[in-house]
Coordinates of C-alpha atoms in Angstrom, one line a residue:
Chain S
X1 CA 0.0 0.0 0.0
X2 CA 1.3 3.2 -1.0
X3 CA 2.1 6.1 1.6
X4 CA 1.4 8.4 -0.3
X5 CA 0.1 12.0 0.8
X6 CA -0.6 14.6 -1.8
X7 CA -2.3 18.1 -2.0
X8 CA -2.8 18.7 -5.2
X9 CA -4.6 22.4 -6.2
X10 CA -5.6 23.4 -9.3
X11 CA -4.1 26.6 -9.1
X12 CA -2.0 29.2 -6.2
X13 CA -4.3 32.1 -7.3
X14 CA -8.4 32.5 -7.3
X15 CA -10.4 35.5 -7.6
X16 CA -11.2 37.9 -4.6
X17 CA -8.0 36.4 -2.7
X18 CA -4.7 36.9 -1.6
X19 CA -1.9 34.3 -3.4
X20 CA -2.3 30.5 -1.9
X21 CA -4.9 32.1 0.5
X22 CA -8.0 30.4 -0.1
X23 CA -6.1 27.4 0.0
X24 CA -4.7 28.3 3.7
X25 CA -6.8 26.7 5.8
X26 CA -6.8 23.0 4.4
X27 CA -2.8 23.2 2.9
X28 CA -2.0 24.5 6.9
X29 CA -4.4 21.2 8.1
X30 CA -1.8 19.0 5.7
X31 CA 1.3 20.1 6.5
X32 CA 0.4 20.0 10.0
X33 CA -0.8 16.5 10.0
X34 CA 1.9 15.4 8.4
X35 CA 4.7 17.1 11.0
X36 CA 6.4 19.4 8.2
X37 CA 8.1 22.4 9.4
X38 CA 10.0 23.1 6.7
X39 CA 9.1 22.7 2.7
X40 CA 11.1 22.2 -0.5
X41 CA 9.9 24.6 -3.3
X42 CA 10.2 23.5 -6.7
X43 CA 10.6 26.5 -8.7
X44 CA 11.1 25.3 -11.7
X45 CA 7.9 26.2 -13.7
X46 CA 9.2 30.2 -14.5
X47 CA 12.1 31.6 -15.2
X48 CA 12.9 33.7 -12.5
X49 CA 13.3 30.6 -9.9
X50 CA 15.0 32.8 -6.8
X51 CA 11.6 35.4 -7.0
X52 CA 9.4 32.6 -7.5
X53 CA 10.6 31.3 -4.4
X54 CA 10.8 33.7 -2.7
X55 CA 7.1 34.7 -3.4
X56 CA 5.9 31.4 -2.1
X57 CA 8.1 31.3 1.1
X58 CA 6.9 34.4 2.2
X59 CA 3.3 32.6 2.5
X60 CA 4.5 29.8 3.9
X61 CA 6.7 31.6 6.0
X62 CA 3.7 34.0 7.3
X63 CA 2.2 30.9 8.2
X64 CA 4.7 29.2 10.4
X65 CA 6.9 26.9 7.7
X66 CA 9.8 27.5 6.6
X67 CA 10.9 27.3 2.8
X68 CA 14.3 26.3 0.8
X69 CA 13.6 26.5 -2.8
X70 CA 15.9 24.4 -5.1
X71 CA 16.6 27.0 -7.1
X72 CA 19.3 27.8 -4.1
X73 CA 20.8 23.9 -4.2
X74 CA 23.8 22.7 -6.2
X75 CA 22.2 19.4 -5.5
X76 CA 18.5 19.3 -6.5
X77 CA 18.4 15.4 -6.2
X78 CA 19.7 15.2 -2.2
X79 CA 17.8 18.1 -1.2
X80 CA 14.6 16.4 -2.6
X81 CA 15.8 13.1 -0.7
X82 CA 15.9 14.8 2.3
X83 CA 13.3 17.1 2.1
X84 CA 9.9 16.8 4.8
X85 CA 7.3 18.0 1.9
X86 CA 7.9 18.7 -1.8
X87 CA 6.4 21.7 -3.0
X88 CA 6.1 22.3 -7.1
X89 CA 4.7 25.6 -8.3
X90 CA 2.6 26.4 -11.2
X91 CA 3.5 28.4 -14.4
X92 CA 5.1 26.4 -17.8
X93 CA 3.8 22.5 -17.4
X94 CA 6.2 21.9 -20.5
X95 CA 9.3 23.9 -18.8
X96 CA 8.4 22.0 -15.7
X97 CA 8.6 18.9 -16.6
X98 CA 12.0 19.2 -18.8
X99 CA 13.5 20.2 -15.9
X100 CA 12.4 17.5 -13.7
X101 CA 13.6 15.5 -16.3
X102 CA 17.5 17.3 -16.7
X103 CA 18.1 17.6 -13.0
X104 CA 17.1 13.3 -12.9
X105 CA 14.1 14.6 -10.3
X106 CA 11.0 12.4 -11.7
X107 CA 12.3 9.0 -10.3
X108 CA 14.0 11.0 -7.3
X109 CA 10.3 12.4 -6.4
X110 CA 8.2 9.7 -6.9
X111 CA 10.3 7.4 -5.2
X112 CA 10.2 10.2 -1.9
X113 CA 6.3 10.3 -2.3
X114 CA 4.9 6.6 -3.1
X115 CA 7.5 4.2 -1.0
X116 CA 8.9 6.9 1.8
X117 CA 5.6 8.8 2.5
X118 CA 6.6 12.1 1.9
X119 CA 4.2 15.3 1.7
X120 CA 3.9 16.6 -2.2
X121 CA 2.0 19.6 -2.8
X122 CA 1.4 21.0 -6.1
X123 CA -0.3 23.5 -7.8
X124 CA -1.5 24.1 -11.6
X125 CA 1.6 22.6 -13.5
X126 CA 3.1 20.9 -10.1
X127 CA -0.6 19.3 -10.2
X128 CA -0.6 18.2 -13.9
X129 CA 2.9 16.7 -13.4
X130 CA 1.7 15.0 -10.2
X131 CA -0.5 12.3 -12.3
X132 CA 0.1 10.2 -15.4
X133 CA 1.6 13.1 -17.5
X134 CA 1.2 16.5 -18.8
X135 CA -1.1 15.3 -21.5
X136 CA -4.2 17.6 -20.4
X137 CA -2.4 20.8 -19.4
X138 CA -3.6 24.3 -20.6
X139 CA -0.1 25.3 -21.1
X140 CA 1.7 26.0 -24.7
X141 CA 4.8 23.7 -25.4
X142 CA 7.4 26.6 -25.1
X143 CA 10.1 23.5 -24.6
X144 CA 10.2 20.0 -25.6
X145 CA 10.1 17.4 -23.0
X146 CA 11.9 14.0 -22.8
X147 CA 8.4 12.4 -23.0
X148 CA 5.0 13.8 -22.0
X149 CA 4.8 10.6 -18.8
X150 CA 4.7 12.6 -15.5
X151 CA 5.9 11.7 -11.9
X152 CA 2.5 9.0 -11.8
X153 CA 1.6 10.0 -7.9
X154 CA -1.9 8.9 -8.9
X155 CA -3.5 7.0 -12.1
X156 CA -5.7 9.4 -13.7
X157 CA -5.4 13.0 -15.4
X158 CA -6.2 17.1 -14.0
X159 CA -7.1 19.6 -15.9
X160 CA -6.3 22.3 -13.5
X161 CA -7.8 25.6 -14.5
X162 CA -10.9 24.0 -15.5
X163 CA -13.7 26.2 -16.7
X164 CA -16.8 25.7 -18.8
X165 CA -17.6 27.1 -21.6
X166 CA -18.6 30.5 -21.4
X167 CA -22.7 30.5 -22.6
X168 CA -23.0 32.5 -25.7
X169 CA -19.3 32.7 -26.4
X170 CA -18.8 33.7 -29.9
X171 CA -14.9 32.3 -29.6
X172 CA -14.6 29.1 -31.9
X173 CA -11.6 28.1 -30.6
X174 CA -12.0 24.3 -29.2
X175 CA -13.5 24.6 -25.0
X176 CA -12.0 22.9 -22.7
X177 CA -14.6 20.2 -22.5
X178 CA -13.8 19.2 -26.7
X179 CA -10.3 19.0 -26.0
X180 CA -10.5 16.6 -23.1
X181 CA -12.9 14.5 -25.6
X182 CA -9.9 14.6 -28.2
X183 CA -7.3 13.6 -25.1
X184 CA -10.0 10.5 -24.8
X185 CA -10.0 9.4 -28.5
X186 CA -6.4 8.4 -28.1
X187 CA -6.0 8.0 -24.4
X188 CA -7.6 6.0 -21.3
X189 CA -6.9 7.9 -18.2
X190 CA -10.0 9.8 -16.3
X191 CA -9.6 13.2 -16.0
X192 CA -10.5 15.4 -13.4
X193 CA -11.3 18.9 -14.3
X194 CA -10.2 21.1 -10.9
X195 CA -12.1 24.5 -10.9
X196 CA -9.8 27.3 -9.4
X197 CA -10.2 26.9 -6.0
X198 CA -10.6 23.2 -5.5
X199 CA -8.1 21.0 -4.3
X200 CA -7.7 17.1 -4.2
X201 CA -6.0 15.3 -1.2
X202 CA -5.0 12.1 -1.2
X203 CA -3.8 10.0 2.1
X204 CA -2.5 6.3 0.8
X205 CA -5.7 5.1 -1.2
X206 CA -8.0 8.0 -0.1
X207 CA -8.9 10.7 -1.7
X208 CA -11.1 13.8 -1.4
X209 CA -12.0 16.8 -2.9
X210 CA -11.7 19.8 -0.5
X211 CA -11.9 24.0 -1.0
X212 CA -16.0 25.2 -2.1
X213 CA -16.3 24.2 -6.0
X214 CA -17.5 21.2 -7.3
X215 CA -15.0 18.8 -9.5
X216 CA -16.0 17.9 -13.1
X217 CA -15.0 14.2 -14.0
X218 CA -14.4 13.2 -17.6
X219 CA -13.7 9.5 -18.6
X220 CA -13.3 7.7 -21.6
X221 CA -16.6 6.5 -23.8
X222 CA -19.0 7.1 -20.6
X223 CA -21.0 9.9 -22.3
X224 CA -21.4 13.2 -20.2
X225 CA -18.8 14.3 -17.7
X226 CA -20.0 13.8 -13.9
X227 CA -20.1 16.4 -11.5
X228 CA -18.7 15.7 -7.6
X229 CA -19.4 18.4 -4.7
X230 CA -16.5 19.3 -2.5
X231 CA -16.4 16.4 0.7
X232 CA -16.6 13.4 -2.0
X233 CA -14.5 11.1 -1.6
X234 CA -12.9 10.1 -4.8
X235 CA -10.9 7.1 -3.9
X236 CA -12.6 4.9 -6.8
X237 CA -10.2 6.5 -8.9
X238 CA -7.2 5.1 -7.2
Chain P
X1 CA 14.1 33.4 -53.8
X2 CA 10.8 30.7 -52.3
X3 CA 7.8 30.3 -55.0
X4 CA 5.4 29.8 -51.7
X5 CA 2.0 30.5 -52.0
X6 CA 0.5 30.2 -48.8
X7 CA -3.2 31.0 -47.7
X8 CA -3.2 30.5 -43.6
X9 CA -6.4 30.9 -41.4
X10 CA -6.7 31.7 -38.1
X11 CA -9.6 29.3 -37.9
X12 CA -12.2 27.7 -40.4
X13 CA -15.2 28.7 -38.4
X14 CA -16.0 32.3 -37.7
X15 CA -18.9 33.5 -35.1
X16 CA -21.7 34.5 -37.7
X17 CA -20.5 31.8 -40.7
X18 CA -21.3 29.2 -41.8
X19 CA -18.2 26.7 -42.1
X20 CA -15.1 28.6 -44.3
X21 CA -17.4 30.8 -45.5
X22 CA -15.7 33.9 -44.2
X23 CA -12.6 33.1 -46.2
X24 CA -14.9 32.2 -49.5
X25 CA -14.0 35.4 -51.7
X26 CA -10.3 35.7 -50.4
X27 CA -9.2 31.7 -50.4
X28 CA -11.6 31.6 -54.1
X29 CA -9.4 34.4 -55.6
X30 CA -6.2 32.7 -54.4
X31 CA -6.9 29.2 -55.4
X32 CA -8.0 30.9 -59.0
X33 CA -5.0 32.6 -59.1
X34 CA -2.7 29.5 -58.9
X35 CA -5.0 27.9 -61.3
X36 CA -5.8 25.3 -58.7
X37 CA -8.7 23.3 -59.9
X38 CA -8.4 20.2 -57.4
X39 CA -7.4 20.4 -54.0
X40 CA -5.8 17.5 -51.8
X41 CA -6.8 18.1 -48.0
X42 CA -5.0 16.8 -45.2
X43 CA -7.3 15.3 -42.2
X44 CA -5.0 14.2 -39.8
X45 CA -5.7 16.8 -37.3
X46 CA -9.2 14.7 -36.1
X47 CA -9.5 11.0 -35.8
X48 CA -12.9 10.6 -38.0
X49 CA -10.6 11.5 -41.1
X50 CA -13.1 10.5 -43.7
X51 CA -16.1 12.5 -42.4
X52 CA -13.3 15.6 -41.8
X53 CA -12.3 15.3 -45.9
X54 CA -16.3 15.3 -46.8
X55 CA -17.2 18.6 -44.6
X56 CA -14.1 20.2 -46.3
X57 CA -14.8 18.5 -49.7
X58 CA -18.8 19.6 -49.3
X59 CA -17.6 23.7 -49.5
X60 CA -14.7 23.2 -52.1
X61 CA -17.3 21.7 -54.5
X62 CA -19.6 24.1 -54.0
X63 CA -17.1 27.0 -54.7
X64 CA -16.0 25.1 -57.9
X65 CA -13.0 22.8 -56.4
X66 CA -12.3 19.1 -56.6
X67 CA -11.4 17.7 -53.1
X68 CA -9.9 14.4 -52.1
X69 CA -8.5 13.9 -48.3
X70 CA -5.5 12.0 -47.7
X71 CA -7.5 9.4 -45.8
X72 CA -9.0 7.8 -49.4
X73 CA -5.3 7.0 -50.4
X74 CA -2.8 4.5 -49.9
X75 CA 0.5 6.6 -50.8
X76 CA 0.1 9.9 -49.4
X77 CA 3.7 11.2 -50.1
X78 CA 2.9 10.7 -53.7
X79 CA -0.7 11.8 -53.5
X80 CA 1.2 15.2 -52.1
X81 CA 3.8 15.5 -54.7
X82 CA 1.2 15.1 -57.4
X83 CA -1.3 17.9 -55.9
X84 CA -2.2 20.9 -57.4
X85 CA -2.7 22.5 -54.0
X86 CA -2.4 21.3 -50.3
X87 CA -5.0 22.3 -47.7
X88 CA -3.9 21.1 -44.2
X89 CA -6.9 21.3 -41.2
X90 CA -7.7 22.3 -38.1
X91 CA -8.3 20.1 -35.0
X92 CA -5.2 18.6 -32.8
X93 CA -1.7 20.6 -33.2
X94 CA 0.2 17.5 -31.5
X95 CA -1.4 15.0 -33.6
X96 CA -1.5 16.5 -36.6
X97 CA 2.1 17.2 -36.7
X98 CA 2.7 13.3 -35.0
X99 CA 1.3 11.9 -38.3
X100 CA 2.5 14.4 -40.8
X101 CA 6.1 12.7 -38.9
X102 CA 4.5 9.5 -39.5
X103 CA 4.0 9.6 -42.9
X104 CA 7.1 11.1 -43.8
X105 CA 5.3 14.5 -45.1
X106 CA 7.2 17.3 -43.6
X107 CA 10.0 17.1 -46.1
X108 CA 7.4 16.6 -48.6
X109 CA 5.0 18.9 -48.3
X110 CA 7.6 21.5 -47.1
X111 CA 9.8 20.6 -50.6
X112 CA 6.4 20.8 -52.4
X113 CA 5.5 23.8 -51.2
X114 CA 8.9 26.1 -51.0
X115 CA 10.6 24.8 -54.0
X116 CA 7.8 23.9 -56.6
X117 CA 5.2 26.9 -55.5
X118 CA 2.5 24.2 -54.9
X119 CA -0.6 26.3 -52.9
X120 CA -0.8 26.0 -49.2
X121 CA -3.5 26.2 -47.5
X122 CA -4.2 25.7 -43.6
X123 CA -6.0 26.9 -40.9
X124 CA -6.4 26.8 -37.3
X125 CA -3.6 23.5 -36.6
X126 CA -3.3 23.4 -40.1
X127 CA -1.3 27.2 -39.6
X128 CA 0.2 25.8 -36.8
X129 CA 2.1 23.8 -38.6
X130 CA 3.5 25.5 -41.4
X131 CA 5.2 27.9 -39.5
X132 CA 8.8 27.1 -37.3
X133 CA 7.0 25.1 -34.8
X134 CA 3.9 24.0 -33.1
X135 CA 5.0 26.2 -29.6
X136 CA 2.5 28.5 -29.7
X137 CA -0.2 26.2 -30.5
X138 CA -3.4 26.6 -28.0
X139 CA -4.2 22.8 -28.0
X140 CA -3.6 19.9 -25.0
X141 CA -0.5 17.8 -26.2
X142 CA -3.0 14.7 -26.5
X143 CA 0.1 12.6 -28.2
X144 CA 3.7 13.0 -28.4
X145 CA 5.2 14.0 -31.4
X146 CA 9.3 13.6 -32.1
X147 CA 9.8 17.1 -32.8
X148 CA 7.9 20.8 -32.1
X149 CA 9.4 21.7 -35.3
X150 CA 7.2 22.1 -37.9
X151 CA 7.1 22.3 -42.0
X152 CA 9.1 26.0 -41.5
X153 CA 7.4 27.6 -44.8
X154 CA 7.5 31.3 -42.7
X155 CA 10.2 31.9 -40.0
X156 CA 8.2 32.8 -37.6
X157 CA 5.3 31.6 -35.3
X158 CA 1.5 32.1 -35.6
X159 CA -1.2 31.4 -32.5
X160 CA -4.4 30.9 -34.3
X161 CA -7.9 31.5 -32.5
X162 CA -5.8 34.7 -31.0
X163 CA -8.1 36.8 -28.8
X164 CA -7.0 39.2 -25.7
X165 CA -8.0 38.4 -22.2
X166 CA -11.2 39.2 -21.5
X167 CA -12.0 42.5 -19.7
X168 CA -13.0 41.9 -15.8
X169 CA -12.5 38.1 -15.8
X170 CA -12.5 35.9 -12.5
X171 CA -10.2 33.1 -14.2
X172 CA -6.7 32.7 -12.7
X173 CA -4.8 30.9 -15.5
X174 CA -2.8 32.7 -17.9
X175 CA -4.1 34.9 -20.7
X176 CA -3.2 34.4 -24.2
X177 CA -0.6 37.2 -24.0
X178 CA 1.1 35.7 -21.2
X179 CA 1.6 32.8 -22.7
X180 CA 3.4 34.0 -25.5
X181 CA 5.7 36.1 -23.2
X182 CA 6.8 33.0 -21.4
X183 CA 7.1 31.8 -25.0
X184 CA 9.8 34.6 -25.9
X185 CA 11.9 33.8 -22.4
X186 CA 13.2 31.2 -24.1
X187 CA 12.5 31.3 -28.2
X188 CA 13.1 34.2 -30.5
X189 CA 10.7 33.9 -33.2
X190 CA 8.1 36.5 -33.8
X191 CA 4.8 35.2 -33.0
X192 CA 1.7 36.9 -35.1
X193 CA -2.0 35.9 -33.2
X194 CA -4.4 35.9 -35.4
X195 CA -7.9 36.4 -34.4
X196 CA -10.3 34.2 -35.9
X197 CA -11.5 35.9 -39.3
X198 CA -8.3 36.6 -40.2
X199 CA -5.8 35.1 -42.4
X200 CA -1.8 35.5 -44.1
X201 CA -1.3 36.0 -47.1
X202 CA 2.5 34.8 -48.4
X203 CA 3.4 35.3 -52.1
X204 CA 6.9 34.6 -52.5
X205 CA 8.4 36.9 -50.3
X206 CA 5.3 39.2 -49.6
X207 CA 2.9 39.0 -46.9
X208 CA 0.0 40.6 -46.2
X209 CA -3.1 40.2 -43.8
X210 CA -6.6 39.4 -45.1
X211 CA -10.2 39.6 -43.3
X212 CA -11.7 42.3 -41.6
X213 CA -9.6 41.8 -38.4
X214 CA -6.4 43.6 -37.4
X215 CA -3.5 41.4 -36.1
X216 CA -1.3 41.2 -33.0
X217 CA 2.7 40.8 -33.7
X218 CA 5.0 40.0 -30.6
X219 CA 8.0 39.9 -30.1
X220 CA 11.1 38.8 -28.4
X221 CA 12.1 41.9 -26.0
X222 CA 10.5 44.7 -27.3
X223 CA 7.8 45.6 -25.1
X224 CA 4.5 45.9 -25.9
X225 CA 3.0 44.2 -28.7
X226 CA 1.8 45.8 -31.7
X227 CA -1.5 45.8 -33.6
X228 CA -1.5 45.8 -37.6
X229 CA -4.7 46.5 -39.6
X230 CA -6.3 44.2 -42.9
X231 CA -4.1 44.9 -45.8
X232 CA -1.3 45.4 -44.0
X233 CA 2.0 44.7 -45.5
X234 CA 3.9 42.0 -42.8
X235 CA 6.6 40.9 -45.7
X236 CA 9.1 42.4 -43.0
X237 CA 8.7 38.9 -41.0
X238 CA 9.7 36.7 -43.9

């Protein structure tokens, strides 16, 4: 049975709140249950890793955890293996997971998470790069990964960012909804649209949808999407 | 100096038309200039190929064209290098370009087009693709093609479906623009976003933008974007 423990949002910013606020509550609940003082960010999602980090540690910081981020490590790999959580931010899925890839992180993490039981948290790209692979990110390809297959903390898709389509939209552009239905022409895994705001957790083979939105869950030749309210537990798809 | 005739569309569906029919007078008068009487049409950006090739073949004919998709035949590199014009589709960037790699088009069609002045026509993926690479494409990376690089007829980048963030939205994830900044942290090419209604015009080494819609050009380091009205000379990009 796995150990894992994961806290995956679907993004670090919603509307009417402060960054990582509305997640405050619920991420504070985690780390606390989980006897993490200190966090390693992963800022590997934008460019500018030292202010990335530094925007994130203040949060954390504010609310009693401290925060390294690996930008500030010669040696990416050992600070992961000795890290108490794993944080990875949000911003370029693509950029994100190249440099997993580079620095040899995707094995390092996922062994850390699934056999060792250590806290991951991610948010927009750190959430699509948490499950089977980056295929049903919202992100342009600005870099060319290794391979698409993602750090596999749990056997399904996100979507983070999910949104419907807007009624009476006169953009033809594909919605969100018609592009996960091309993802499942040529793919199996279930994906779970994550409305900003929402947030999955998953202890060992448990998991739940927490924050106030509901979840929208698309899988492969069942017809409509279904829609989950937040307190439901979602462990069927572990 | 390149004999390229290229015809590329933000989109094939415009709010108020029915399908291509915003582009009828402007993609009629090119096709009629080349003397282009049967048009082969590439359907690889769906998966229901044949019933793509008869929605595009249904408007050709009606506007005076001969159509036949690449799905009716067993020898498509051929079927290319014998075509009086080539009309690549919209749908999925990723697997579009995965099969054009498949079927060993790209040196084809890009050897067709650039040194033998066959017509090009594409729109929404179908644009995608004949510029430097799929980067700036807006679709999920549903497959995994072996390269971003694309067929390279215009040395720069396009994002089809282009439209600005919407005034007073709630949602979190990044705007269209802010994609294509992260974009230009690490690429160089210019990237034109065309908004759906308009298309490129390339003659040789002459561009010029068609439609009723004015387009966006960014690029790398130089502040703000900038907006260029319909008839618009771009050839300064080729």
């Amino acid at each position: 049975m796995t150990k894992r423990q994961l806290f995956l949002m679907s993004s670090s910013a919603l509307h009417g709140y402060e960054y990582l606020q509305h997640a405050e509550q619920d991420l504070t609940r985690f780390l606390q249950a989980n006897k993490v003082k200190q966090v390693v960010f992963v800022p590997y999602a934008l460019t500018d890793q030292k202010a990335y980090t530094q925007r994130v540690a203040t949060v954390l910081e504010r609310w009693g955890f401290g925060c390294v981020g690996l930008d500030a490590t010669v040696d990416p790999v050992r600070a992961v293996q000795e890290a108490q959580a794993i944080y990875i931010g949000g911003g370029n899925t693509f950029l994100l997971l190249r440099t997993l890839y580079e620095k040899q992180l995707v094995t390092a993490i996922r062994e850390r998470v699934l056999e060792h039981g250590v806290p991951y948290i991610g948010s927009s790209a750190g959430t699509n790069v948490a499950t089977c692979s980056i295929q049903t990110t919202n992100d342009m390809p600005i870099v060319y990964p290794p391979s698409f297959d993602a750090l596999g903390l749990v056997p399904f898709n996100i979507n983070p960012h999910y949104l419907e389509p807007e009624e009476g939209s006169k953009h033809r552009g594909e919605t969100r909804d018609q592009r996960i239905a091309q993802f499942h022409e040529l793919n199996d895994a279930p994906v779970l649209g994550l409305r900003e705001g929402a947030s999955l957790l998953v202890e060992g083979n448990r998991a739940t949808l927490v924050g106030t939105f509901p979840v929208r869950l698309f899988r492969k030749d069942t017809g409509a999407p279904t829609e989950h309210e937040p307190g439901t537990d979602l462990s069927f798809l572990l």
